């Protein structure tokens, strides 16, 4: 018995070394059946893995998601997942076809390893291998190039080539970006045809811009300003913004407009004033200020930020809490120039939280504006810079929509004139749409000395007017809060080209953000 075992054990080892007991991996079976060739049944997983891992190590420095890609193949035992699933059925040909047409989105097809994939597909399809060892590097290279091409094409077309939150310092919209989970899901897709179809931008507005771009020609050496504007706005439309729902409010900074949407319908459209453009050579001046610390060197930047939030309340007859930057750059100088400026403009002064009741007596020359110890608030009333209405939404920039006592500004063509907040042309109409309640709306109207719509409330209205006109008991106007019927999504955006009933509208690049975005995109063209 022992002699028999001594003979059998070496025999098994010899047979194993001759691959007698090894199963052909799936890739070998798939290719053997497709080409009707026994060569592929000799596919050795161990030998292939050595080749694949060397190829992966040499190429991953050029890949956009090297760690995720490496982890994916490690968890799949370094199998050629994409080649196994999609070479025979034409899925990789479909990928190649989509990539070759990526200029339709303004991208250079070679970003997605277009030529490498086409060449490798041609070599595989030619089926001129003499030895199985010749197959391994071709399969490995096709797998890796297809994986990188698929990942990058998906990311660029579905999410956009640029992360706006990294590019723009005042971009506060939470955009969805590709991560390791989404990249892994793309590589593990069970239907590459469906994936490639699903990620194509579907909006009619995008398609119209795209059609105009293709019609104008896409030779990157001779792009007109209009075509560049179209391309940067196509990129903006690829960014995955929060779901706004059917009803929302959009402020478009370059168009100086506010639009209330309900489904596909526009229910309200009005002019707005937005923040002024930052100073010329702002970045250079900012560096100078960082060195000197002198407020005289600090450049002005009143640009309205791009943000997403929800309108949640209205303050009628608001108080303006004057920002420190405005207090230092404007209020301080006006108070020094005119000792009665503060009282004449209903501006109250506070020191350590307590009101200073005789601000006209403050010796401003004794205080440095860099270390100004006072806070300023402008009281409610006709002269308040916020007007009669302040529309509140949560944000970290102290930005809000509001009325204004300077109505003439809405007649200007360029309305980038505010300190950053958005002035609304027809605030009463906007307030009515927000409260969506007849009783609340009448209460709101009476607070700003307008008669109620409901005539049965006229007695109440007259009493309010009489109380405000009482000269014996001096009436002090105070802010009053009103809730909205439901929080309304708000997006303050920056769009310089869009489709309007099939026609493309263009607006000036008022903040120069198109130029910044184009500089970031052009390496992908």
Tab-separated table of C-alpha atoms in Angstrom, residues 90-338:
chain	number	residue	atom	x	y	z
A	90	UNK	CA	-20.389	43.789	-29.195
A	91	UNK	CA	-20.502	45.757	-25.948
A	92	UNK	CA	-16.898	46.928	-26.307
A	93	UNK	CA	-17.620	47.956	-29.895
A	94	UNK	CA	-20.523	50.014	-28.568
A	95	UNK	CA	-18.212	51.616	-26.009
A	96	UNK	CA	-15.728	52.393	-28.771
A	97	UNK	CA	-18.480	53.920	-30.924
A	98	UNK	CA	-19.708	56.186	-28.112
A	99	UNK	CA	-16.171	57.264	-27.267
A	100	UNK	CA	-15.383	58.020	-30.905
A	101	UNK	CA	-18.383	60.398	-30.940
A	102	UNK	CA	-17.446	62.141	-27.674
A	103	UNK	CA	-16.685	65.344	-29.602
A	104	UNK	CA	-20.474	65.735	-29.718
A	105	UNK	CA	-20.116	66.787	-26.082
A	106	UNK	CA	-17.060	68.927	-26.796
A	107	UNK	CA	-14.498	66.357	-25.613
A	108	UNK	CA	-11.418	64.969	-27.330
A	109	UNK	CA	-12.031	61.252	-27.906
A	110	UNK	CA	-8.424	60.440	-27.056
A	111	UNK	CA	-9.124	61.412	-23.443
A	112	UNK	CA	-10.986	58.129	-23.233
A	113	UNK	CA	-8.227	56.027	-24.872
A	114	UNK	CA	-10.122	55.938	-28.150
A	115	UNK	CA	-7.284	54.834	-30.440
A	116	UNK	CA	-5.918	52.256	-28.006
A	117	UNK	CA	-9.316	50.584	-27.648
A	118	UNK	CA	-9.938	50.534	-31.411
A	119	UNK	CA	-6.487	49.057	-32.123
A	120	UNK	CA	-6.812	46.369	-29.453
A	121	UNK	CA	-10.297	45.410	-30.619
A	122	UNK	CA	-8.913	45.028	-34.140
A	123	UNK	CA	-6.079	42.777	-32.916
A	124	UNK	CA	-8.480	40.615	-30.916
A	125	UNK	CA	-10.951	40.342	-33.795
A	126	UNK	CA	-8.179	39.398	-36.256
A	127	UNK	CA	-7.521	36.253	-34.174
A	128	UNK	CA	-4.013	35.689	-35.507
A	129	UNK	CA	-2.454	34.407	-32.296
A	130	UNK	CA	-0.119	31.435	-32.620
A	131	UNK	CA	0.442	30.837	-28.923
A	132	UNK	CA	-1.807	31.406	-25.924
A	133	UNK	CA	0.965	33.531	-24.352
A	134	UNK	CA	0.411	36.067	-27.158
A	135	UNK	CA	-3.198	36.486	-26.048
A	136	UNK	CA	-2.506	37.556	-22.464
A	137	UNK	CA	-1.022	41.058	-23.045
A	138	UNK	CA	-3.705	41.899	-25.632
A	139	UNK	CA	-6.552	40.858	-23.319
A	140	UNK	CA	-4.924	42.662	-20.384
A	141	UNK	CA	-4.413	45.881	-22.350
A	142	UNK	CA	-7.916	45.771	-23.822
A	143	UNK	CA	-9.409	45.201	-20.378
A	144	UNK	CA	-7.508	48.066	-18.753
A	145	UNK	CA	-7.979	50.561	-21.575
A	146	UNK	CA	-11.671	49.724	-21.854
A	147	UNK	CA	-12.061	50.092	-18.079
A	148	UNK	CA	-10.315	53.487	-18.022
A	149	UNK	CA	-12.186	54.679	-21.112
A	150	UNK	CA	-15.544	53.596	-19.696
A	151	UNK	CA	-14.916	55.177	-16.273
A	152	UNK	CA	-13.703	58.499	-17.638
A	153	UNK	CA	-16.355	58.732	-20.362
A	154	UNK	CA	-19.062	58.006	-17.799
A	155	UNK	CA	-17.690	60.591	-15.376
A	156	UNK	CA	-17.286	63.353	-17.945
A	157	UNK	CA	-20.586	62.875	-19.762
A	158	UNK	CA	-22.758	62.082	-16.743
A	159	UNK	CA	-21.189	64.342	-14.080
A	160	UNK	CA	-19.170	66.879	-16.079
A	161	UNK	CA	-15.431	67.238	-16.534
A	162	UNK	CA	-15.032	69.939	-13.859
A	163	UNK	CA	-15.978	69.995	-10.182
A	164	UNK	CA	-17.329	73.565	-9.806
A	165	UNK	CA	-16.891	73.557	-6.040
A	166	UNK	CA	-13.136	73.167	-6.509
A	167	UNK	CA	-12.950	75.737	-9.296
A	168	UNK	CA	-15.076	78.598	-7.954
A	169	UNK	CA	-14.547	80.098	-4.504
A	170	UNK	CA	-18.206	81.180	-4.231
A	171	UNK	CA	-19.945	78.063	-5.486
A	172	UNK	CA	-22.149	76.650	-2.707
A	173	UNK	CA	-24.383	74.249	-4.605
A	174	UNK	CA	-23.900	70.613	-3.482
A	175	UNK	CA	-23.220	68.846	-6.786
A	176	UNK	CA	-23.038	65.068	-6.970
A	177	UNK	CA	-19.632	63.846	-8.137
A	178	UNK	CA	-18.340	60.352	-9.003
A	179	UNK	CA	-16.896	58.383	-6.101
A	180	UNK	CA	-15.434	54.917	-5.602
A	181	UNK	CA	-18.884	53.331	-5.287
A	182	UNK	CA	-20.167	54.865	-8.523
A	183	UNK	CA	-16.950	53.941	-10.373
A	184	UNK	CA	-17.157	50.350	-9.131
A	185	UNK	CA	-20.815	50.191	-10.188
A	186	UNK	CA	-19.835	51.312	-13.704
A	187	UNK	CA	-17.168	48.607	-14.006
A	188	UNK	CA	-19.587	45.996	-12.677
A	189	UNK	CA	-22.461	47.038	-14.958
A	190	UNK	CA	-24.585	44.193	-16.262
A	191	UNK	CA	-25.668	46.066	-19.385
A	192	UNK	CA	-23.055	48.316	-20.963
A	193	UNK	CA	-25.403	49.297	-23.809
A	194	UNK	CA	-28.006	50.575	-21.324
A	195	UNK	CA	-25.391	52.336	-19.202
A	196	UNK	CA	-23.977	54.252	-22.159
A	197	UNK	CA	-27.460	55.232	-23.297
A	198	UNK	CA	-28.636	56.263	-19.831
A	199	UNK	CA	-25.726	58.602	-19.108
A	200	UNK	CA	-26.340	60.771	-22.175
A	201	UNK	CA	-27.774	64.192	-21.192
A	202	UNK	CA	-31.513	64.058	-21.842
A	203	UNK	CA	-32.726	67.638	-21.403
A	204	UNK	CA	-34.096	69.406	-24.445
A	205	UNK	CA	-32.074	72.490	-23.544
A	206	UNK	CA	-28.817	70.513	-23.648
A	207	UNK	CA	-29.682	68.959	-26.996
A	208	UNK	CA	-30.404	72.351	-28.539
A	209	UNK	CA	-27.079	73.752	-27.331
A	210	UNK	CA	-25.356	70.606	-28.577
A	211	UNK	CA	-26.999	70.892	-31.999
A	212	UNK	CA	-25.905	74.517	-32.301
A	213	UNK	CA	-22.352	73.568	-31.303
A	214	UNK	CA	-22.178	70.808	-33.914
A	215	UNK	CA	-23.716	73.063	-36.545
A	216	UNK	CA	-21.110	75.758	-35.850
A	217	UNK	CA	-18.305	73.231	-36.184
A	218	UNK	CA	-16.024	71.978	-33.442
A	219	UNK	CA	-12.516	72.781	-34.570
A	220	UNK	CA	-10.950	73.792	-31.256
A	221	UNK	CA	-8.400	75.953	-33.065
A	222	UNK	CA	-11.075	78.290	-34.379
A	223	UNK	CA	-13.869	78.390	-31.819
A	224	UNK	CA	-15.907	81.582	-31.837
A	225	UNK	CA	-16.839	83.311	-28.557
A	226	UNK	CA	-20.448	82.126	-29.030
A	227	UNK	CA	-19.368	78.475	-29.400
A	228	UNK	CA	-17.156	78.726	-26.306
A	229	UNK	CA	-20.140	80.111	-24.402
A	230	UNK	CA	-22.256	77.191	-25.592
A	231	UNK	CA	-19.604	74.685	-24.510
A	232	UNK	CA	-19.208	76.063	-20.985
A	233	UNK	CA	-22.969	76.053	-20.531
A	234	UNK	CA	-23.207	72.473	-21.805
A	235	UNK	CA	-20.697	71.652	-19.088
A	236	UNK	CA	-22.845	73.441	-16.480
A	237	UNK	CA	-25.837	71.373	-17.582
A	238	UNK	CA	-23.883	68.169	-16.977
A	239	UNK	CA	-23.306	69.048	-13.308
A	240	UNK	CA	-25.568	67.010	-11.042
A	241	UNK	CA	-27.425	69.675	-9.072
A	242	UNK	CA	-29.878	68.919	-6.245
A	243	UNK	CA	-33.370	67.876	-7.281
A	244	UNK	CA	-35.357	71.103	-7.346
A	245	UNK	CA	-38.774	69.470	-7.753
A	246	UNK	CA	-41.628	70.820	-9.857
A	247	UNK	CA	-41.872	74.188	-8.108
A	248	UNK	CA	-38.789	76.284	-7.476
A	249	UNK	CA	-37.271	79.735	-7.854
A	250	UNK	CA	-34.212	80.368	-10.018
A	251	UNK	CA	-32.121	83.527	-10.016
A	252	UNK	CA	-29.818	83.800	-13.027
A	253	UNK	CA	-27.004	86.226	-12.256
A	254	UNK	CA	-25.928	87.107	-15.841
A	255	UNK	CA	-29.567	87.570	-16.900
A	256	UNK	CA	-30.334	89.733	-13.817
A	257	UNK	CA	-33.632	87.858	-13.476
A	258	UNK	CA	-35.729	85.792	-11.108
A	259	UNK	CA	-38.070	83.107	-12.436
A	260	UNK	CA	-40.630	81.059	-10.509
A	261	UNK	CA	-41.145	77.692	-12.183
A	262	UNK	CA	-44.014	75.267	-11.680
A	263	UNK	CA	-43.405	72.206	-13.797
A	264	UNK	CA	-42.522	73.450	-17.257
A	265	UNK	CA	-44.498	76.653	-16.768
A	266	UNK	CA	-43.094	80.035	-15.773
A	267	UNK	CA	-45.479	81.540	-13.235
A	268	UNK	CA	-43.464	84.674	-12.400
A	269	UNK	CA	-40.538	86.406	-14.053
A	270	UNK	CA	-38.985	89.654	-12.852
A	271	UNK	CA	-35.817	91.702	-12.860
A	272	UNK	CA	-33.258	91.568	-10.070
A	273	UNK	CA	-30.099	93.424	-9.115
A	274	UNK	CA	-27.124	91.301	-8.082
A	275	UNK	CA	-23.702	91.869	-6.547
A	276	UNK	CA	-21.151	93.988	-8.340
A	277	UNK	CA	-18.182	92.442	-10.122
A	278	UNK	CA	-15.044	92.191	-8.026
A	279	UNK	CA	-12.208	94.646	-8.598
A	280	UNK	CA	-9.883	94.274	-11.543
A	281	UNK	CA	-6.708	92.341	-10.680
A	282	UNK	CA	-8.491	91.079	-7.586
A	283	UNK	CA	-6.172	88.135	-6.887
A	284	UNK	CA	-3.020	90.254	-7.108
A	285	UNK	CA	-4.547	92.889	-4.826
A	286	UNK	CA	-5.651	90.175	-2.392
A	287	UNK	CA	-2.042	89.009	-2.136
A	288	UNK	CA	-0.950	92.571	-1.390
A	289	UNK	CA	-3.609	92.877	1.322
A	290	UNK	CA	-2.509	89.558	2.846
A	291	UNK	CA	0.976	91.012	3.266
A	292	UNK	CA	0.056	94.513	4.445
A	293	UNK	CA	-3.103	93.873	6.461
A	294	UNK	CA	-4.122	97.424	5.554
A	295	UNK	CA	-7.827	97.721	4.772
A	296	UNK	CA	-7.031	100.308	2.122
A	297	UNK	CA	-5.322	97.498	0.195
A	298	UNK	CA	-8.256	95.110	0.498
A	299	UNK	CA	-9.937	94.688	-2.919
A	300	UNK	CA	-13.708	94.739	-3.154
A	301	UNK	CA	-15.600	91.600	-4.041
A	302	UNK	CA	-19.381	91.899	-3.893
A	303	UNK	CA	-20.168	89.092	-6.341
A	304	UNK	CA	-23.358	87.214	-5.483
A	305	UNK	CA	-22.473	83.594	-4.691
A	306	UNK	CA	-23.911	80.647	-6.594
A	307	UNK	CA	-25.939	78.693	-4.057
A	308	UNK	CA	-28.842	76.376	-3.339
A	309	UNK	CA	-31.258	76.686	-0.435
A	310	UNK	CA	-34.963	76.912	0.402
A	311	UNK	CA	-36.986	80.082	0.990
A	312	UNK	CA	-38.516	79.646	4.428
A	313	UNK	CA	-39.761	83.027	5.719
A	314	UNK	CA	-40.384	86.701	5.008
A	315	UNK	CA	-39.396	89.611	7.216
A	316	UNK	CA	-41.604	92.639	6.623
A	317	UNK	CA	-40.189	96.059	7.525
A	318	UNK	CA	-36.798	94.438	8.075
A	319	UNK	CA	-33.859	95.662	10.109
A	320	UNK	CA	-30.570	95.673	8.208
A	321	UNK	CA	-27.710	94.226	10.185
A	322	UNK	CA	-24.940	96.046	8.363
A	323	UNK	CA	-22.010	93.696	7.587
A	324	UNK	CA	-18.609	94.489	9.079
A	325	UNK	CA	-17.106	94.911	5.601
A	326	UNK	CA	-19.654	97.620	4.703
A	327	UNK	CA	-19.324	99.254	8.122
A	328	UNK	CA	-15.578	99.603	7.639
A	329	UNK	CA	-15.553	100.560	3.970
A	330	UNK	CA	-18.591	102.884	3.884
A	331	UNK	CA	-20.427	103.645	7.154
A	332	UNK	CA	-17.230	104.624	9.015
A	333	UNK	CA	-16.236	107.198	6.405
A	334	UNK	CA	-19.754	108.637	6.088
A	335	UNK	CA	-20.006	109.032	9.881
A	336	UNK	CA	-16.632	110.838	9.976
A	337	UNK	CA	-17.692	113.134	7.143
A	338	UNK	CA	-21.173	113.922	8.498
